[in-house]
């Protein structure tokens, strides 16, 4: 059974619209993250949440807003979509962020977003 | 700032060839180092992890040694299989639980 679920798998949106990417983890982890992978580029860290609180934000644009309704959920709301937002968005989780660099992040399968 | 460098964009081998993927890192302290593997249409998967300098990580026939002296964490495998074809990322983890991915190396193994 998949331990990290991301929905939808594929998403097509029009410029200017708003979408929500869903992430749920069933690993019992306390920290969750969002990464973006644009075409032929490495994964880029966006946000980290620990115990449902924002810990780190490396995303310049306020159009990207994480939302955590439950400990094992971290959704990503994207407003005023632009074609440059087209990418695969990966959710990840880890056991305990207080472990610092001893912690290991596990990734979901990703949501592939295409903005037309 | 912290960074990881992978110079090889693609490596093409035949089955049973020896694999070597170069990785060097830059940081002001002793990070945790990882290799992640990504198959088409999937998220990255942890391949191996090393937390202490001059230690070696081994998993599924792959190994990497954390060399503090040369700031390297090269990935090796004695004999690759077609199923090893994927993108391999060298990753650095800092004390703030951020991880930094290298550019990735696409491994193509021909039967």
PDB file of C-alpha atoms in Angstrom:
ATOM      1  CA  UNK A   1       0.000   0.000   0.000  1.00  0.00           C
ATOM      2  CA  UNK A   2       1.336   3.447  -0.805  1.00  0.00           C
ATOM      3  CA  UNK A   3       2.558   5.274   2.264  1.00  0.00           C
ATOM      4  CA  UNK A   4       2.485   8.760   0.786  1.00  0.00           C
ATOM      5  CA  UNK A   5      -0.479   9.605  -1.406  1.00  0.00           C
ATOM      6  CA  UNK A   6      -0.545  12.569  -3.746  1.00  0.00           C
ATOM      7  CA  UNK A   7      -3.634  13.573  -5.665  1.00  0.00           C
ATOM      8  CA  UNK A   8      -4.209  14.097  -8.474  1.00  0.00           C
ATOM      9  CA  UNK A   9      -1.450  12.381 -10.419  1.00  0.00           C
ATOM     10  CA  UNK A  10      -1.886  14.703 -13.380  1.00  0.00           C
ATOM     11  CA  UNK A  11      -3.416  18.180 -13.432  1.00  0.00           C
ATOM     12  CA  UNK A  12      -4.041  20.592 -16.301  1.00  0.00           C
ATOM     13  CA  UNK A  13      -4.945  24.177 -15.462  1.00  0.00           C
ATOM     14  CA  UNK A  14      -5.453  27.436 -17.292  1.00  0.00           C
ATOM     15  CA  UNK A  15      -3.397  30.528 -16.617  1.00  0.00           C
ATOM     16  CA  UNK A  16      -4.830  32.583 -13.775  1.00  0.00           C
ATOM     17  CA  UNK A  17      -6.735  29.744 -12.140  1.00  0.00           C
ATOM     18  CA  UNK A  18      -6.238  28.202  -8.713  1.00  0.00           C
ATOM     19  CA  UNK A  19      -5.489  24.592  -7.847  1.00  0.00           C
ATOM     20  CA  UNK A  20      -4.902  22.532  -4.723  1.00  0.00           C
ATOM     21  CA  UNK A  21      -2.475  19.648  -4.646  1.00  0.00           C
ATOM     22  CA  UNK A  22      -3.234  17.007  -2.035  1.00  0.00           C
ATOM     23  CA  UNK A  23      -0.720  15.096   0.068  1.00  0.00           C
ATOM     24  CA  UNK A  24      -1.372  12.527   2.781  1.00  0.00           C
ATOM     25  CA  UNK A  25       1.218  10.398   4.540  1.00  0.00           C
ATOM     26  CA  UNK A  26       0.583   7.204   6.483  1.00  0.00           C
ATOM     27  CA  UNK A  27       4.060   6.739   7.882  1.00  0.00           C
ATOM     28  CA  UNK A  28       3.294   8.356  11.233  1.00  0.00           C
ATOM     29  CA  UNK A  29       5.780  11.109  10.480  1.00  0.00           C
ATOM     30  CA  UNK A  30       5.818  14.500  12.160  1.00  0.00           C
ATOM     31  CA  UNK A  31       7.302  16.577   9.373  1.00  0.00           C
ATOM     32  CA  UNK A  32       6.129  17.143   5.825  1.00  0.00           C
ATOM     33  CA  UNK A  33       7.628  18.969   2.859  1.00  0.00           C
ATOM     34  CA  UNK A  34       6.942  20.190  -0.657  1.00  0.00           C
ATOM     35  CA  UNK A  35       9.438  20.126  -3.510  1.00  0.00           C
ATOM     36  CA  UNK A  36       9.189  21.185  -7.130  1.00  0.00           C
ATOM     37  CA  UNK A  37      10.872  19.546 -10.077  1.00  0.00           C
ATOM     38  CA  UNK A  38      10.818  21.502 -13.310  1.00  0.00           C
ATOM     39  CA  UNK A  39      11.774  19.922 -16.608  1.00  0.00           C
ATOM     40  CA  UNK A  40      15.363  18.663 -16.574  1.00  0.00           C
ATOM     41  CA  UNK A  41      16.136  20.334 -13.247  1.00  0.00           C
ATOM     42  CA  UNK A  42      16.853  18.882  -9.827  1.00  0.00           C
ATOM     43  CA  UNK A  43      14.306  18.904  -7.050  1.00  0.00           C
ATOM     44  CA  UNK A  44      13.931  22.274  -5.409  1.00  0.00           C
ATOM     45  CA  UNK A  45      12.872  22.623  -1.776  1.00  0.00           C
ATOM     46  CA  UNK A  46       9.748  24.758  -1.248  1.00  0.00           C
ATOM     47  CA  UNK A  47       8.352  24.344   2.302  1.00  0.00           C
ATOM     48  CA  UNK A  48       8.726  22.310   5.429  1.00  0.00           C
ATOM     49  CA  UNK A  49       6.168  21.771   8.183  1.00  0.00           C
ATOM     50  CA  UNK A  50       6.803  20.284  11.580  1.00  0.00           C
ATOM     51  CA  UNK A  51       3.871  19.252  13.800  1.00  0.00           C
ATOM     52  CA  UNK A  52       1.613  21.227  11.467  1.00  0.00           C
ATOM     53  CA  UNK A  53       3.591  24.434  11.820  1.00  0.00           C
ATOM     54  CA  UNK A  54       5.556  26.127   9.057  1.00  0.00           C
ATOM     55  CA  UNK A  55       9.271  25.669   9.677  1.00  0.00           C
ATOM     56  CA  UNK A  56      10.929  26.793   6.503  1.00  0.00           C
ATOM     57  CA  UNK A  57       9.814  28.611   3.373  1.00  0.00           C
ATOM     58  CA  UNK A  58      12.138  28.891   0.397  1.00  0.00           C
ATOM     59  CA  UNK A  59       9.450  29.889  -2.075  1.00  0.00           C
ATOM     60  CA  UNK A  60       9.588  33.510  -3.113  1.00  0.00           C
ATOM     61  CA  UNK A  61       6.018  33.731  -4.320  1.00  0.00           C
ATOM     62  CA  UNK A  62       3.045  34.079  -1.960  1.00  0.00           C
ATOM     63  CA  UNK A  63       0.938  32.381  -4.649  1.00  0.00           C
ATOM     64  CA  UNK A  64       2.083  29.111  -3.116  1.00  0.00           C
ATOM     65  CA  UNK A  65       0.421  28.398   0.224  1.00  0.00           C
ATOM     66  CA  UNK A  66       0.696  25.124   2.151  1.00  0.00           C
ATOM     67  CA  UNK A  67      -2.300  24.048   4.191  1.00  0.00           C
ATOM     68  CA  UNK A  68      -2.192  21.497   6.989  1.00  0.00           C
ATOM     69  CA  UNK A  69      -5.624  20.438   8.257  1.00  0.00           C
ATOM     70  CA  UNK A  70      -4.322  17.293   9.953  1.00  0.00           C
ATOM     71  CA  UNK A  71      -0.948  16.116  11.143  1.00  0.00           C
ATOM     72  CA  UNK A  72      -0.602  13.728   8.212  1.00  0.00           C
ATOM     73  CA  UNK A  73      -1.878  16.162   5.568  1.00  0.00           C
ATOM     74  CA  UNK A  74      -0.036  18.933   3.804  1.00  0.00           C
ATOM     75  CA  UNK A  75      -1.815  20.330   0.788  1.00  0.00           C
ATOM     76  CA  UNK A  76      -0.395  22.963  -1.531  1.00  0.00           C
ATOM     77  CA  UNK A  77      -2.641  25.723  -2.820  1.00  0.00           C
ATOM     78  CA  UNK A  78      -1.419  27.565  -5.887  1.00  0.00           C
ATOM     79  CA  UNK A  79      -3.229  30.727  -6.981  1.00  0.00           C
ATOM     80  CA  UNK A  80      -2.997  32.845 -10.122  1.00  0.00           C
ATOM     81  CA  UNK A  81      -1.305  30.005 -11.986  1.00  0.00           C
ATOM     82  CA  UNK A  82       1.322  30.788 -14.601  1.00  0.00           C
ATOM     83  CA  UNK A  83       2.812  28.589 -17.326  1.00  0.00           C
ATOM     84  CA  UNK A  84       6.147  28.747 -15.456  1.00  0.00           C
ATOM     85  CA  UNK A  85       4.467  26.885 -12.585  1.00  0.00           C
ATOM     86  CA  UNK A  86       4.327  23.798 -14.795  1.00  0.00           C
ATOM     87  CA  UNK A  87       6.348  21.160 -12.992  1.00  0.00           C
ATOM     88  CA  UNK A  88       6.046  17.990 -10.966  1.00  0.00           C
ATOM     89  CA  UNK A  89       5.365  18.722  -7.301  1.00  0.00           C
ATOM     90  CA  UNK A  90       6.574  16.192  -4.769  1.00  0.00           C
ATOM     91  CA  UNK A  91       5.444  15.845  -1.215  1.00  0.00           C
ATOM     92  CA  UNK A  92       7.798  14.256   1.321  1.00  0.00           C
ATOM     93  CA  UNK A  93       7.722  13.379   4.996  1.00  0.00           C
ATOM     94  CA  UNK A  94      10.187  12.525   7.729  1.00  0.00           C
ATOM     95  CA  UNK A  95       9.993  11.076  11.202  1.00  0.00           C
ATOM     96  CA  UNK A  96      11.196  13.874  13.429  1.00  0.00           C
ATOM     97  CA  UNK A  97      12.661  17.172  12.266  1.00  0.00           C
ATOM     98  CA  UNK A  98      14.255  17.628  15.694  1.00  0.00           C
ATOM     99  CA  UNK A  99      16.686  14.932  14.657  1.00  0.00           C
ATOM    100  CA  UNK A 100      18.214  17.471  12.315  1.00  0.00           C
ATOM    101  CA  UNK A 101      20.359  15.859   9.708  1.00  0.00           C
ATOM    102  CA  UNK A 102      19.810  12.394  11.153  1.00  0.00           C
ATOM    103  CA  UNK A 103      16.296  12.486   9.756  1.00  0.00           C
ATOM    104  CA  UNK A 104      15.452  10.964   6.366  1.00  0.00           C
ATOM    105  CA  UNK A 105      12.842  12.243   3.958  1.00  0.00           C
ATOM    106  CA  UNK A 106      10.574   9.914   2.004  1.00  0.00           C
ATOM    107  CA  UNK A 107       8.887  11.096  -1.163  1.00  0.00           C
ATOM    108  CA  UNK A 108       5.465  10.626  -2.699  1.00  0.00           C
ATOM    109  CA  UNK A 109       4.886   9.848  -6.378  1.00  0.00           C
ATOM    110  CA  UNK A 110       4.296  13.469  -7.353  1.00  0.00           C
ATOM    111  CA  UNK A 111       1.615  15.549  -9.063  1.00  0.00           C
ATOM    112  CA  UNK A 112       2.434  16.638 -12.576  1.00  0.00           C
ATOM    113  CA  UNK A 113       0.986  20.102 -13.199  1.00  0.00           C
ATOM    114  CA  UNK A 114       0.656  21.645 -16.636  1.00  0.00           C
ATOM    115  CA  UNK A 115      -0.472  25.250 -16.902  1.00  0.00           C
ATOM    116  CA  UNK A 116      -1.720  26.345 -20.316  1.00  0.00           C
TER     117      UNK A 116
ATOM    118  CA  UNK B   1      25.816  28.023   1.141  1.00  0.00           C
ATOM    119  CA  UNK B   2      25.491  24.244   1.078  1.00  0.00           C
ATOM    120  CA  UNK B   3      25.635  22.646  -2.342  1.00  0.00           C
ATOM    121  CA  UNK B   4      26.197  19.407  -4.174  1.00  0.00           C
ATOM    122  CA  UNK B   5      27.881  18.963  -7.539  1.00  0.00           C
ATOM    123  CA  UNK B   6      27.326  16.105  -9.930  1.00  0.00           C
ATOM    124  CA  UNK B   7      29.245  16.686 -13.142  1.00  0.00           C
ATOM    125  CA  UNK B   8      27.990  13.686 -15.090  1.00  0.00           C
ATOM    126  CA  UNK B   9      24.656  14.379 -16.715  1.00  0.00           C
ATOM    127  CA  UNK B  10      24.388  10.919 -18.220  1.00  0.00           C
ATOM    128  CA  UNK B  11      26.276   7.672 -17.908  1.00  0.00           C
ATOM    129  CA  UNK B  12      25.714   4.875 -20.407  1.00  0.00           C
ATOM    130  CA  UNK B  13      26.902   1.380 -19.575  1.00  0.00           C
ATOM    131  CA  UNK B  14      26.346  -2.211 -20.562  1.00  0.00           C
ATOM    132  CA  UNK B  15      25.133  -4.856 -18.124  1.00  0.00           C
ATOM    133  CA  UNK B  16      27.837  -6.071 -15.747  1.00  0.00           C
ATOM    134  CA  UNK B  17      29.892  -2.890 -16.214  1.00  0.00           C
ATOM    135  CA  UNK B  18      31.330  -1.040 -13.229  1.00  0.00           C
ATOM    136  CA  UNK B  19      29.463   2.111 -12.215  1.00  0.00           C
ATOM    137  CA  UNK B  20      31.051   5.241 -10.833  1.00  0.00           C
ATOM    138  CA  UNK B  21      29.068   8.458 -10.356  1.00  0.00           C
ATOM    139  CA  UNK B  22      30.973  11.463  -9.131  1.00  0.00           C
ATOM    140  CA  UNK B  23      29.661  13.681  -6.345  1.00  0.00           C
ATOM    141  CA  UNK B  24      31.324  16.458  -4.398  1.00  0.00           C
ATOM    142  CA  UNK B  25      29.774  18.680  -1.793  1.00  0.00           C
ATOM    143  CA  UNK B  26      30.377  22.059  -0.241  1.00  0.00           C
ATOM    144  CA  UNK B  27      29.421  22.962   3.300  1.00  0.00           C
ATOM    145  CA  UNK B  28      30.876  24.517   6.402  1.00  0.00           C
ATOM    146  CA  UNK B  29      30.190  21.542   8.619  1.00  0.00           C
ATOM    147  CA  UNK B  30      29.603  17.762   8.561  1.00  0.00           C
ATOM    148  CA  UNK B  31      26.363  17.080   6.761  1.00  0.00           C
ATOM    149  CA  UNK B  32      24.443  13.862   6.300  1.00  0.00           C
ATOM    150  CA  UNK B  33      24.874  12.601   2.762  1.00  0.00           C
ATOM    151  CA  UNK B  34      22.401  10.585   0.749  1.00  0.00           C
ATOM    152  CA  UNK B  35      21.984   8.988  -2.610  1.00  0.00           C
ATOM    153  CA  UNK B  36      18.428   8.952  -3.912  1.00  0.00           C
ATOM    154  CA  UNK B  37      17.270   7.120  -7.049  1.00  0.00           C
ATOM    155  CA  UNK B  38      14.345   8.221  -9.196  1.00  0.00           C
ATOM    156  CA  UNK B  39      12.608   5.941 -11.689  1.00  0.00           C
ATOM    157  CA  UNK B  40      10.398   7.385 -14.442  1.00  0.00           C
ATOM    158  CA  UNK B  41       7.065   8.608 -13.150  1.00  0.00           C
ATOM    159  CA  UNK B  42       7.993   8.101  -9.503  1.00  0.00           C
ATOM    160  CA  UNK B  43       9.294  10.149  -6.632  1.00  0.00           C
ATOM    161  CA  UNK B  44      12.887   9.866  -5.444  1.00  0.00           C
ATOM    162  CA  UNK B  45      13.631   6.844  -3.268  1.00  0.00           C
ATOM    163  CA  UNK B  46      16.336   6.654  -0.664  1.00  0.00           C
ATOM    164  CA  UNK B  47      19.170   4.433  -1.858  1.00  0.00           C
ATOM    165  CA  UNK B  48      21.662   4.945   0.922  1.00  0.00           C
ATOM    166  CA  UNK B  49      22.586   7.365   3.684  1.00  0.00           C
ATOM    167  CA  UNK B  50      25.772   8.088   5.596  1.00  0.00           C
ATOM    168  CA  UNK B  51      25.925  10.341   8.637  1.00  0.00           C
ATOM    169  CA  UNK B  52      29.560  10.143   9.724  1.00  0.00           C
ATOM    170  CA  UNK B  53      32.608  11.234   7.806  1.00  0.00           C
ATOM    171  CA  UNK B  54      34.785   8.468   6.378  1.00  0.00           C
ATOM    172  CA  UNK B  55      32.030   5.933   6.727  1.00  0.00           C
ATOM    173  CA  UNK B  56      30.568   3.868   3.944  1.00  0.00           C
ATOM    174  CA  UNK B  57      26.944   3.290   3.016  1.00  0.00           C
ATOM    175  CA  UNK B  58      25.950   0.095   1.235  1.00  0.00           C
ATOM    176  CA  UNK B  59      22.601  -0.837  -0.256  1.00  0.00           C
ATOM    177  CA  UNK B  60      21.445  -3.141  -3.054  1.00  0.00           C
ATOM    178  CA  UNK B  61      25.014  -3.552  -4.281  1.00  0.00           C
ATOM    179  CA  UNK B  62      25.638   0.193  -4.377  1.00  0.00           C
ATOM    180  CA  UNK B  63      28.165   1.783  -2.078  1.00  0.00           C
ATOM    181  CA  UNK B  64      29.355   5.286  -1.319  1.00  0.00           C
ATOM    182  CA  UNK B  65      32.063   6.509   1.026  1.00  0.00           C
ATOM    183  CA  UNK B  66      31.792   9.812   2.825  1.00  0.00           C
ATOM    184  CA  UNK B  67      35.252  11.348   2.388  1.00  0.00           C
ATOM    185  CA  UNK B  68      35.694  14.467   4.448  1.00  0.00           C
ATOM    186  CA  UNK B  69      39.178  15.080   3.084  1.00  0.00           C
ATOM    187  CA  UNK B  70      38.129  15.307  -0.539  1.00  0.00           C
ATOM    188  CA  UNK B  71      34.515  16.375   0.269  1.00  0.00           C
ATOM    189  CA  UNK B  72      33.291  13.599  -1.981  1.00  0.00           C
ATOM    190  CA  UNK B  73      30.549  10.982  -1.830  1.00  0.00           C
ATOM    191  CA  UNK B  74      30.934   9.039  -5.049  1.00  0.00           C
ATOM    192  CA  UNK B  75      28.512   6.225  -5.862  1.00  0.00           C
ATOM    193  CA  UNK B  76      29.832   2.873  -7.089  1.00  0.00           C
ATOM    194  CA  UNK B  77      28.473  -0.486  -8.091  1.00  0.00           C
ATOM    195  CA  UNK B  78      30.562  -3.407  -9.248  1.00  0.00           C
ATOM    196  CA  UNK B  79      28.128  -4.797 -11.804  1.00  0.00           C
ATOM    197  CA  UNK B  80      25.108  -2.873 -13.070  1.00  0.00           C
ATOM    198  CA  UNK B  81      21.906  -4.381 -14.406  1.00  0.00           C
ATOM    199  CA  UNK B  82      19.391  -3.002 -16.864  1.00  0.00           C
ATOM    200  CA  UNK B  83      16.976  -2.518 -13.952  1.00  0.00           C
ATOM    201  CA  UNK B  84      19.411  -0.011 -12.430  1.00  0.00           C
ATOM    202  CA  UNK B  85      18.579   2.473 -15.195  1.00  0.00           C
ATOM    203  CA  UNK B  86      17.283   5.584 -13.429  1.00  0.00           C
ATOM    204  CA  UNK B  87      18.330   9.051 -12.313  1.00  0.00           C
ATOM    205  CA  UNK B  88      20.659   9.130  -9.327  1.00  0.00           C
ATOM    206  CA  UNK B  89      20.808  12.166  -7.061  1.00  0.00           C
ATOM    207  CA  UNK B  90      23.527  12.996  -4.592  1.00  0.00           C
ATOM    208  CA  UNK B  91      21.895  14.830  -1.701  1.00  0.00           C
ATOM    209  CA  UNK B  92      23.189  16.828   1.254  1.00  0.00           C
ATOM    210  CA  UNK B  93      21.209  17.260   4.460  1.00  0.00           C
ATOM    211  CA  UNK B  94      21.860  20.182   6.780  1.00  0.00           C
ATOM    212  CA  UNK B  95      21.110  20.707  10.463  1.00  0.00           C
ATOM    213  CA  UNK B  96      17.867  22.552   9.671  1.00  0.00           C
ATOM    214  CA  UNK B  97      16.485  19.454   7.997  1.00  0.00           C
ATOM    215  CA  UNK B  98      16.828  20.971   4.562  1.00  0.00           C
ATOM    216  CA  UNK B  99      18.128  18.676   1.858  1.00  0.00           C
ATOM    217  CA  UNK B 100      19.894  19.867  -1.266  1.00  0.00           C
ATOM    218  CA  UNK B 101      19.779  17.827  -4.434  1.00  0.00           C
ATOM    219  CA  UNK B 102      22.513  17.659  -7.031  1.00  0.00           C
ATOM    220  CA  UNK B 103      21.587  17.981 -10.685  1.00  0.00           C
ATOM    221  CA  UNK B 104      21.226  14.215 -11.027  1.00  0.00           C
ATOM    222  CA  UNK B 105      22.944  11.630 -13.219  1.00  0.00           C
ATOM    223  CA  UNK B 106      20.893   9.671 -15.717  1.00  0.00           C
ATOM    224  CA  UNK B 107      22.138   6.082 -15.779  1.00  0.00           C
ATOM    225  CA  UNK B 108      21.320   4.098 -18.898  1.00  0.00           C
ATOM    226  CA  UNK B 109      22.208   0.415 -18.799  1.00  0.00           C
ATOM    227  CA  UNK B 110      22.012  -1.437 -22.097  1.00  0.00           C
ATOM    228  CA  UNK B 111      21.270  -5.171 -22.089  1.00  0.00           C
TER     229      UNK B 111
END
